[in-house]
Amino acid sequence: MYLTKDEERICKGESGWANQVCMKILVRLGDLFHATKLIPISSAHVSGVSYKTLGDAPIEFLEALANTEEKVKVRATLNPYGLDQEYLGKRLDENLCQKQLNILGLFEKMGFTRSLTCTPYYLKKPVKNAHMAWAESSAVVYANSVLGAWTNREGGPSALAAAIIGKTPDYGMHKAENRQPQILVTLEGQLRNETEFGALGICLGKVLEDKIPMIQGIESASKENLKQLGAALASAGMVNMFHFRNTSTKAKELEKTTIDNSDLKQTIEALSTTSKLKPDLVFIGCPHCSLNELKQIACLIDGKKVKNRIEFWVCTSRYIKEKAKGYVRKIEQSGAHVITDTCAVVTWTERLGIKTIMTNSAKTAHYAPTLNKAETIFAPLKECLKTAVKG
Ligand code: F3S
């Protein structure tokens, strides 16, 4: 990979250890993927912030980096961690909370903003064609496909290194030629709700390998449904982008595949691991809710009461919660909790005694059996609300 004189100096350690080690991570990555150079980025987003998923091993490295006093060079945001201090903080082991807060402190010392959300694009929408280094797979797919920004699916360490250097290797999704549709997906019938969009994502993730799809018939889908599709697509496979508006590419020239109603039905059925109808937790907000989603939940739950023995979490960012005070009040009057900074997947649900999770998110339903050791019930928002209210 070609390095400028400045980059070479950083690589030799002339700008200190933190810059050197971060530059070396980026150069190693660039060489691996045959990038020819580094390009400037407008933002970085780091995942793996939750102590539950991070563990102890990387903490020493984070401490060493933070202690150099080196700061991020671009806007740098953080994925959810394991706590909502107001609600879950009181119910989780103090030692866990301390370790988690220590990790957050290290990132903040490096200049990361306390965003703690997987939907950083609601806080600040990336500019079209902006190059970025984001590590949350659902946000990567949304940024590339819906917002028209350009990012690879970074790992935690490479997004951190990119934040410190302010650059990323120029390969993969940063190249226009790698963003073209490669396979035409035809749907039989209309998708009716967010769970069907999520199921489509899981279904496609498994069959596409890394081919970028052009999906026909979803041009008028809501941004929230596209968010569900992208989050699921990234969980089940390696695709980092989908097309949903007709582009100039001649559809006739593309490889073709069809997803029919029975494919979706089978996927939806497989995302529920139990036929039990009584969850311990109803979880909405994977990826974190938009203002629109909070509004919809508030309207549907207004005047109703959640059954005592059921936990009902609606997860979002602090930023959206603050903007949605009226909706939050209505939701919380029902007995549900609007939770920030975390989600059911990255917090310690097992320690809270949660054995069955009901959700409208295909991504959560896909991960919860392994990451939460929980049974799952996958159903649309309206059914989730009905269950929470009726018990
Ligand atoms: Fe976000 Fe947690 Fe889902 S981090 S994408 S709400 S698994």
Coordinates of C-alpha atoms and ligand atoms in Angstrom, one line a residue:
M1 CA 0.0 0.0 0.0
Y2 CA 1.3 3.5 -0.9
L3 CA 1.9 5.6 2.2
T4 CA 2.5 9.4 2.2
K5 CA 5.6 10.7 3.9
D6 CA 3.5 11.7 6.9
E7 CA 1.9 8.2 7.1
E8 CA 5.3 6.6 6.9
R9 CA 6.6 8.8 9.7
I10 CA 3.6 7.7 11.9
C11 CA 4.3 4.1 11.0
K12 CA 7.9 4.5 12.2
G13 CA 6.6 5.8 15.6
E14 CA 7.5 9.5 15.1
S15 CA 4.0 10.5 16.3
G16 CA 4.0 8.3 19.3
W17 CA 3.0 4.7 20.2
A18 CA -0.8 5.2 19.9
N19 CA -0.6 6.6 16.3
Q20 CA 2.0 4.0 15.3
V21 CA 0.0 1.0 16.5
C22 CA -3.2 2.3 14.9
M23 CA -1.5 3.0 11.7
K24 CA 0.0 -0.5 11.6
I25 CA -3.5 -2.0 12.1
L26 CA -4.8 0.0 9.1
V27 CA -1.8 -0.9 6.9
R28 CA -2.0 -4.6 7.8
L29 CA -5.7 -4.5 6.9
G30 CA -5.1 -2.5 3.7
D31 CA -2.4 -5.0 2.6
L32 CA -4.7 -7.9 3.3
F33 CA -7.4 -6.5 1.0
H34 CA -5.0 -5.1 -1.6
A35 CA -5.9 -1.4 -0.9
T36 CA -3.5 1.0 -2.7
K37 CA -3.8 3.9 -0.2
L38 CA -5.5 5.3 2.9
I39 CA -8.4 7.7 2.5
P40 CA -9.7 10.3 4.9
I41 CA -13.0 9.5 6.7
S42 CA -15.7 11.7 8.1
S43 CA -16.6 9.5 11.1
A44 CA -15.9 6.2 12.9
H45 CA -18.3 4.1 14.9
V46 CA -16.9 1.4 17.2
S47 CA -18.8 -1.8 18.3
G48 CA -17.8 -4.2 21.0
V49 CA -18.3 -1.7 23.8
S50 CA -20.3 -4.0 26.0
Y51 CA -18.2 -5.7 28.6
K52 CA -20.5 -8.8 28.1
T53 CA -19.2 -9.2 24.5
L54 CA -15.8 -7.6 24.9
G55 CA -14.5 -9.5 28.0
D56 CA -11.3 -8.7 29.8
A57 CA -8.7 -9.4 27.1
P58 CA -8.8 -6.1 25.2
I59 CA -9.0 -3.9 28.3
E60 CA -5.3 -3.6 28.8
F61 CA -4.9 -2.5 25.1
L62 CA -7.6 0.1 25.5
E63 CA -6.0 1.4 28.8
A64 CA -2.6 1.7 27.1
L65 CA -4.1 3.6 24.2
A66 CA -6.2 5.9 26.4
N67 CA -3.2 6.6 28.7
T68 CA -1.2 8.1 25.8
E69 CA -3.7 11.0 25.7
E70 CA -4.0 10.5 21.9
K71 CA -7.4 11.7 20.7
V72 CA -9.7 10.6 17.9
K73 CA -9.3 12.8 14.7
V74 CA -12.9 12.6 13.5
R75 CA -16.4 12.3 14.9
A76 CA -16.3 9.0 16.7
T77 CA -19.3 7.2 18.2
L78 CA -19.9 4.1 20.3
N79 CA -22.2 1.2 20.0
P80 CA -24.5 0.2 23.0
Y81 CA -22.8 -1.1 26.1
G82 CA -24.2 -3.4 28.8
L83 CA -26.0 -1.0 31.0
D84 CA -28.9 1.4 31.4
Q85 CA -27.7 3.0 34.5
E86 CA -31.1 4.2 35.6
Y87 CA -33.0 1.0 35.3
L88 CA -30.6 -2.0 34.8
G89 CA -27.7 -0.5 36.8
K90 CA -29.6 -1.2 40.0
R91 CA -30.3 -4.8 39.2
L92 CA -26.9 -5.9 38.0
D93 CA -23.8 -6.9 40.0
E94 CA -21.8 -3.9 41.0
N95 CA -18.5 -5.4 39.8
L96 CA -20.0 -5.8 36.3
C97 CA -21.2 -2.2 36.3
Q98 CA -17.9 -0.9 37.4
K99 CA -16.0 -2.8 34.7
Q100 CA -18.4 -1.6 32.1
L101 CA -18.1 2.1 33.3
N102 CA -14.4 1.7 33.2
I103 CA -14.5 0.7 29.6
L104 CA -16.7 3.6 28.7
G105 CA -14.3 5.9 30.5
L106 CA -11.4 4.7 28.4
F107 CA -13.3 5.4 25.2
E108 CA -14.3 8.8 26.4
K109 CA -10.7 9.6 27.4
M110 CA -9.8 9.1 23.7
G111 CA -12.5 11.5 22.6
F112 CA -15.4 9.2 21.7
T113 CA -18.9 10.6 22.2
R114 CA -21.1 8.8 24.7
S115 CA -23.6 7.9 21.9
L116 CA -24.0 4.3 23.0
T117 CA -26.3 3.5 20.1
C118 CA -26.4 1.2 17.1
T119 CA -28.3 3.9 15.1
P120 CA -25.6 6.7 15.1
Y121 CA -27.2 8.0 11.9
Y122 CA -30.2 9.3 13.9
L123 CA -27.8 11.5 15.9
K124 CA -26.1 12.9 12.8
K125 CA -27.0 11.8 9.4
P126 CA -23.9 11.1 7.3
V127 CA -23.6 13.1 4.1
K128 CA -24.2 11.2 0.9
N129 CA -21.0 9.6 -0.5
A130 CA -19.1 10.3 2.8
H131 CA -16.4 7.7 3.5
M132 CA -16.6 6.3 7.0
A133 CA -15.2 3.5 9.2
W134 CA -18.2 1.9 11.0
A135 CA -18.3 -1.3 12.8
E136 CA -21.9 -2.0 13.7
S137 CA -23.1 -4.3 10.9
S138 CA -26.7 -3.1 10.9
A139 CA -25.6 0.5 10.7
V140 CA -23.1 -0.4 8.0
V141 CA -25.8 -1.8 5.7
Y142 CA -28.2 1.1 6.5
A143 CA -25.5 3.7 5.8
N144 CA -24.5 2.1 2.4
S145 CA -28.0 1.2 1.2
V146 CA -30.4 3.8 2.5
L147 CA -28.1 6.8 3.3
G148 CA -25.7 6.5 0.3
A149 CA -22.6 6.7 2.6
W150 CA -19.6 4.5 2.0
T151 CA -18.2 2.2 4.7
N152 CA -16.8 -1.3 5.0
R153 CA -17.9 -3.5 7.9
E154 CA -15.1 -2.8 10.2
G155 CA -14.2 -4.8 13.3
G156 CA -13.9 -3.0 16.6
P157 CA -10.1 -2.6 16.5
S158 CA -10.0 -1.3 12.9
A159 CA -12.8 1.2 13.6
L160 CA -10.9 2.3 16.7
A161 CA -7.6 2.6 14.7
A162 CA -9.4 4.6 12.0
A163 CA -10.9 6.9 14.6
I164 CA -7.4 7.7 16.0
I165 CA -5.8 8.1 12.5
G166 CA -8.8 9.7 10.8
K167 CA -8.3 7.4 7.7
T168 CA -9.2 4.0 6.4
P169 CA -7.8 1.7 3.7
D170 CA -9.4 2.3 0.3
Y171 CA -10.9 -1.1 -0.6
G172 CA -14.3 -2.9 -0.7
M173 CA -17.3 -0.6 -0.2
H174 CA -15.2 2.5 -0.7
K175 CA -14.8 1.7 -4.4
A176 CA -17.7 2.4 -6.7
E177 CA -17.1 -0.7 -8.8
N178 CA -17.7 -2.9 -5.6
R179 CA -21.1 -1.3 -4.9
Q180 CA -22.9 -2.5 -8.0
P181 CA -25.8 -5.0 -7.7
Q182 CA -24.8 -8.6 -8.6
I183 CA -28.0 -10.5 -8.2
L184 CA -31.7 -9.6 -8.8
V185 CA -34.0 -10.7 -6.1
T186 CA -37.7 -11.0 -7.0
L187 CA -40.3 -11.3 -4.2
E188 CA -43.5 -13.2 -4.6
G189 CA -46.1 -11.0 -2.9
Q190 CA -45.8 -7.9 -0.8
L191 CA -44.0 -7.7 2.6
R192 CA -46.6 -6.7 5.2
N193 CA -44.7 -5.7 8.3
E194 CA -41.2 -5.4 9.9
T195 CA -41.0 -9.1 10.8
E196 CA -41.4 -10.0 7.1
F197 CA -38.7 -7.5 6.2
G198 CA -36.4 -9.0 8.9
A199 CA -37.2 -12.5 7.7
L200 CA -36.3 -11.5 4.1
G201 CA -32.9 -10.3 5.5
I202 CA -32.2 -13.6 7.3
C203 CA -33.3 -15.6 4.3
L204 CA -31.2 -13.6 1.8
G205 CA -28.2 -13.4 4.2
K206 CA -28.0 -17.2 4.0
V207 CA -28.2 -17.6 0.2
L208 CA -26.4 -14.5 -1.1
E209 CA -22.9 -15.3 0.2
D210 CA -21.3 -11.8 -0.4
K211 CA -23.3 -10.8 -3.5
I212 CA -25.0 -7.4 -3.4
P213 CA -28.7 -7.8 -4.2
M214 CA -31.0 -5.6 -6.1
I215 CA -34.3 -6.3 -4.4
Q216 CA -37.4 -5.6 -6.5
G217 CA -40.7 -4.6 -5.1
I218 CA -39.7 -2.7 -1.9
E219 CA -39.1 0.8 -3.4
S220 CA -41.8 2.3 -1.2
A221 CA -40.8 0.5 2.1
S222 CA -40.4 2.7 5.2
K223 CA -36.9 3.5 6.4
E224 CA -37.7 1.5 9.6
N225 CA -38.5 -1.6 7.6
L226 CA -35.3 -1.2 5.5
K227 CA -33.5 -0.9 8.8
Q228 CA -34.9 -4.3 9.9
L229 CA -34.0 -5.8 6.5
G230 CA -30.4 -4.6 6.7
A231 CA -29.9 -5.6 10.3
A232 CA -31.1 -9.1 9.6
L233 CA -29.2 -9.4 6.3
A234 CA -25.9 -8.5 8.1
S235 CA -26.6 -11.0 10.9
A236 CA -27.1 -14.0 8.7
G237 CA -24.5 -13.2 6.0
M238 CA -21.6 -11.1 4.8
V239 CA -23.5 -8.7 2.6
N240 CA -22.9 -5.0 3.4
M241 CA -25.3 -3.4 1.0
F242 CA -28.5 -3.9 -0.9
H243 CA -30.2 -1.9 -3.7
F244 CA -33.9 -1.3 -3.5
R245 CA -34.5 1.4 -6.1
N246 CA -34.1 0.7 -9.8
T247 CA -30.7 1.8 -10.9
S248 CA -29.4 2.1 -14.4
T249 CA -27.9 -1.4 -14.2
K250 CA -29.6 -3.6 -16.7
A251 CA -31.6 -6.1 -14.5
K252 CA -31.6 -8.5 -17.4
E253 CA -27.9 -9.1 -17.1
L254 CA -27.9 -10.0 -13.4
E255 CA -28.1 -13.5 -11.9
K256 CA -31.6 -14.0 -10.6
T257 CA -33.3 -15.5 -7.5
T258 CA -36.8 -15.5 -6.2
I259 CA -38.0 -15.5 -2.6
D260 CA -41.5 -16.8 -2.2
N261 CA -44.0 -16.8 0.6
S262 CA -43.0 -20.2 1.8
D263 CA -39.3 -19.2 2.1
L264 CA -40.5 -16.3 4.4
K265 CA -42.9 -18.4 6.3
Q266 CA -40.2 -21.0 7.0
T267 CA -37.7 -18.3 8.1
I268 CA -40.3 -16.7 10.4
E269 CA -41.1 -20.0 12.0
A270 CA -37.5 -20.9 12.5
L271 CA -36.8 -17.6 14.3
S272 CA -39.1 -18.7 17.1
T273 CA -37.5 -21.4 19.2
T274 CA -40.5 -22.0 21.4
S275 CA -44.2 -22.4 21.0
K276 CA -44.6 -21.0 24.6
L277 CA -46.7 -17.8 24.5
K278 CA -45.6 -16.3 27.7
P279 CA -42.2 -14.4 27.4
D280 CA -40.3 -13.0 30.4
L281 CA -39.2 -10.1 28.3
V282 CA -40.9 -8.3 25.4
F283 CA -38.1 -6.4 23.6
I284 CA -38.6 -3.8 20.9
G285 CA -35.8 -1.6 19.6
C286 CA -33.2 -3.7 17.7
P287 CA -31.7 -1.8 16.0
H288 CA -32.5 1.1 18.4
C289 CA -35.9 2.8 17.8
S290 CA -36.4 5.9 15.7
L291 CA -38.6 8.8 16.8
N292 CA -41.3 7.4 14.4
E293 CA -41.1 3.9 16.1
L294 CA -41.5 5.5 19.6
K295 CA -44.5 7.4 18.3
Q296 CA -46.1 4.3 16.9
I297 CA -45.5 2.3 20.1
A298 CA -46.9 5.2 22.2
C299 CA -50.1 5.3 20.1
L300 CA -50.6 1.6 20.3
I301 CA -50.0 1.3 24.0
D302 CA -51.7 4.5 25.2
G303 CA -54.1 3.7 28.0
K304 CA -53.1 0.1 28.4
K305 CA -51.2 -1.7 31.2
V306 CA -48.3 -4.2 30.8
K307 CA -48.9 -7.3 32.9
N308 CA -46.8 -7.2 36.1
R309 CA -44.8 -10.4 35.5
I310 CA -43.6 -9.3 32.0
E311 CA -40.6 -7.0 31.4
F312 CA -41.3 -4.7 28.5
W313 CA -38.2 -2.9 27.1
V314 CA -38.2 -0.3 24.3
C315 CA -34.6 0.4 23.5
T316 CA -33.3 3.6 21.9
S317 CA -30.6 6.2 22.1
R318 CA -30.5 9.0 24.7
Y319 CA -30.8 11.5 21.9
I320 CA -34.1 10.0 20.6
K321 CA -35.4 9.5 24.1
E322 CA -34.8 13.2 24.8
K323 CA -36.6 14.2 21.6
A324 CA -39.6 11.9 22.3
K325 CA -40.5 13.0 25.9
G326 CA -44.2 12.9 25.2
Y327 CA -44.2 9.5 23.6
V328 CA -41.8 8.1 26.4
R329 CA -44.3 9.3 29.1
K330 CA -47.1 7.4 27.4
I331 CA -45.0 4.3 26.9
E332 CA -43.8 4.3 30.5
Q333 CA -47.3 5.0 31.9
S334 CA -48.2 1.5 30.6
G335 CA -45.4 -0.1 32.8
A336 CA -43.0 -0.5 29.9
H337 CA -39.4 0.9 30.2
V338 CA -37.8 3.1 27.6
I339 CA -34.2 2.0 28.0
T340 CA -31.1 3.7 26.6
D341 CA -27.4 2.9 26.0
T342 CA -28.0 -0.8 25.8
C343 CA -30.2 -3.6 24.4
A344 CA -31.4 -7.0 25.3
V345 CA -28.6 -8.7 23.3
V346 CA -25.6 -6.9 24.8
T347 CA -26.8 -6.7 28.4
W348 CA -26.9 -9.6 30.9
T349 CA -30.5 -10.9 30.5
E350 CA -29.6 -14.3 31.9
R351 CA -28.5 -12.7 35.2
L352 CA -31.9 -10.9 35.3
G353 CA -33.6 -14.2 35.1
I354 CA -34.9 -13.8 31.5
K355 CA -35.4 -17.1 29.8
T356 CA -37.8 -16.3 27.0
I357 CA -37.6 -13.2 24.8
M358 CA -40.4 -12.0 22.5
T359 CA -39.2 -9.5 19.8
N360 CA -40.2 -8.1 16.5
S361 CA -36.5 -8.0 15.5
A362 CA -35.2 -10.8 13.3
K363 CA -31.6 -9.8 14.4
T364 CA -32.4 -10.3 18.0
A365 CA -34.3 -13.5 17.3
H366 CA -31.3 -14.8 15.3
Y367 CA -28.7 -14.0 18.1
A368 CA -30.7 -14.5 21.4
P369 CA -30.5 -18.3 21.5
T370 CA -26.7 -18.1 21.6
L371 CA -25.8 -14.7 23.0
N372 CA -28.6 -14.7 25.7
K373 CA -29.2 -18.4 26.0
A374 CA -32.8 -17.6 25.7
E375 CA -35.8 -19.0 23.9
T376 CA -37.3 -16.7 21.3
I377 CA -40.7 -15.7 20.1
F378 CA -40.6 -13.7 16.9
A379 CA -43.7 -11.7 16.1
P380 CA -44.7 -8.2 14.7
L381 CA -44.9 -5.2 17.0
K382 CA -48.7 -5.4 17.4
E383 CA -48.6 -9.0 18.6
C384 CA -45.7 -8.2 21.0
L385 CA -47.8 -5.4 22.5
K386 CA -50.8 -7.6 22.8
T387 CA -48.8 -10.2 24.6
A388 CA -47.3 -7.7 27.0
V389 CA -50.7 -6.3 27.9
K390 CA -52.7 -9.6 28.1
G391 CA -49.9 -11.7 29.7
Ligands
F3S1 FE1 -28.4 -2.7 18.3 FE2 -28.4 -4.5 20.1 FE3 -29.7 -4.9 17.9 S1 -26.7 -3.2 19.5 S2 -28.6 -3.8 16.4 S3 -30.2 -3.3 19.5 S4 -28.4 -6.4 19.0

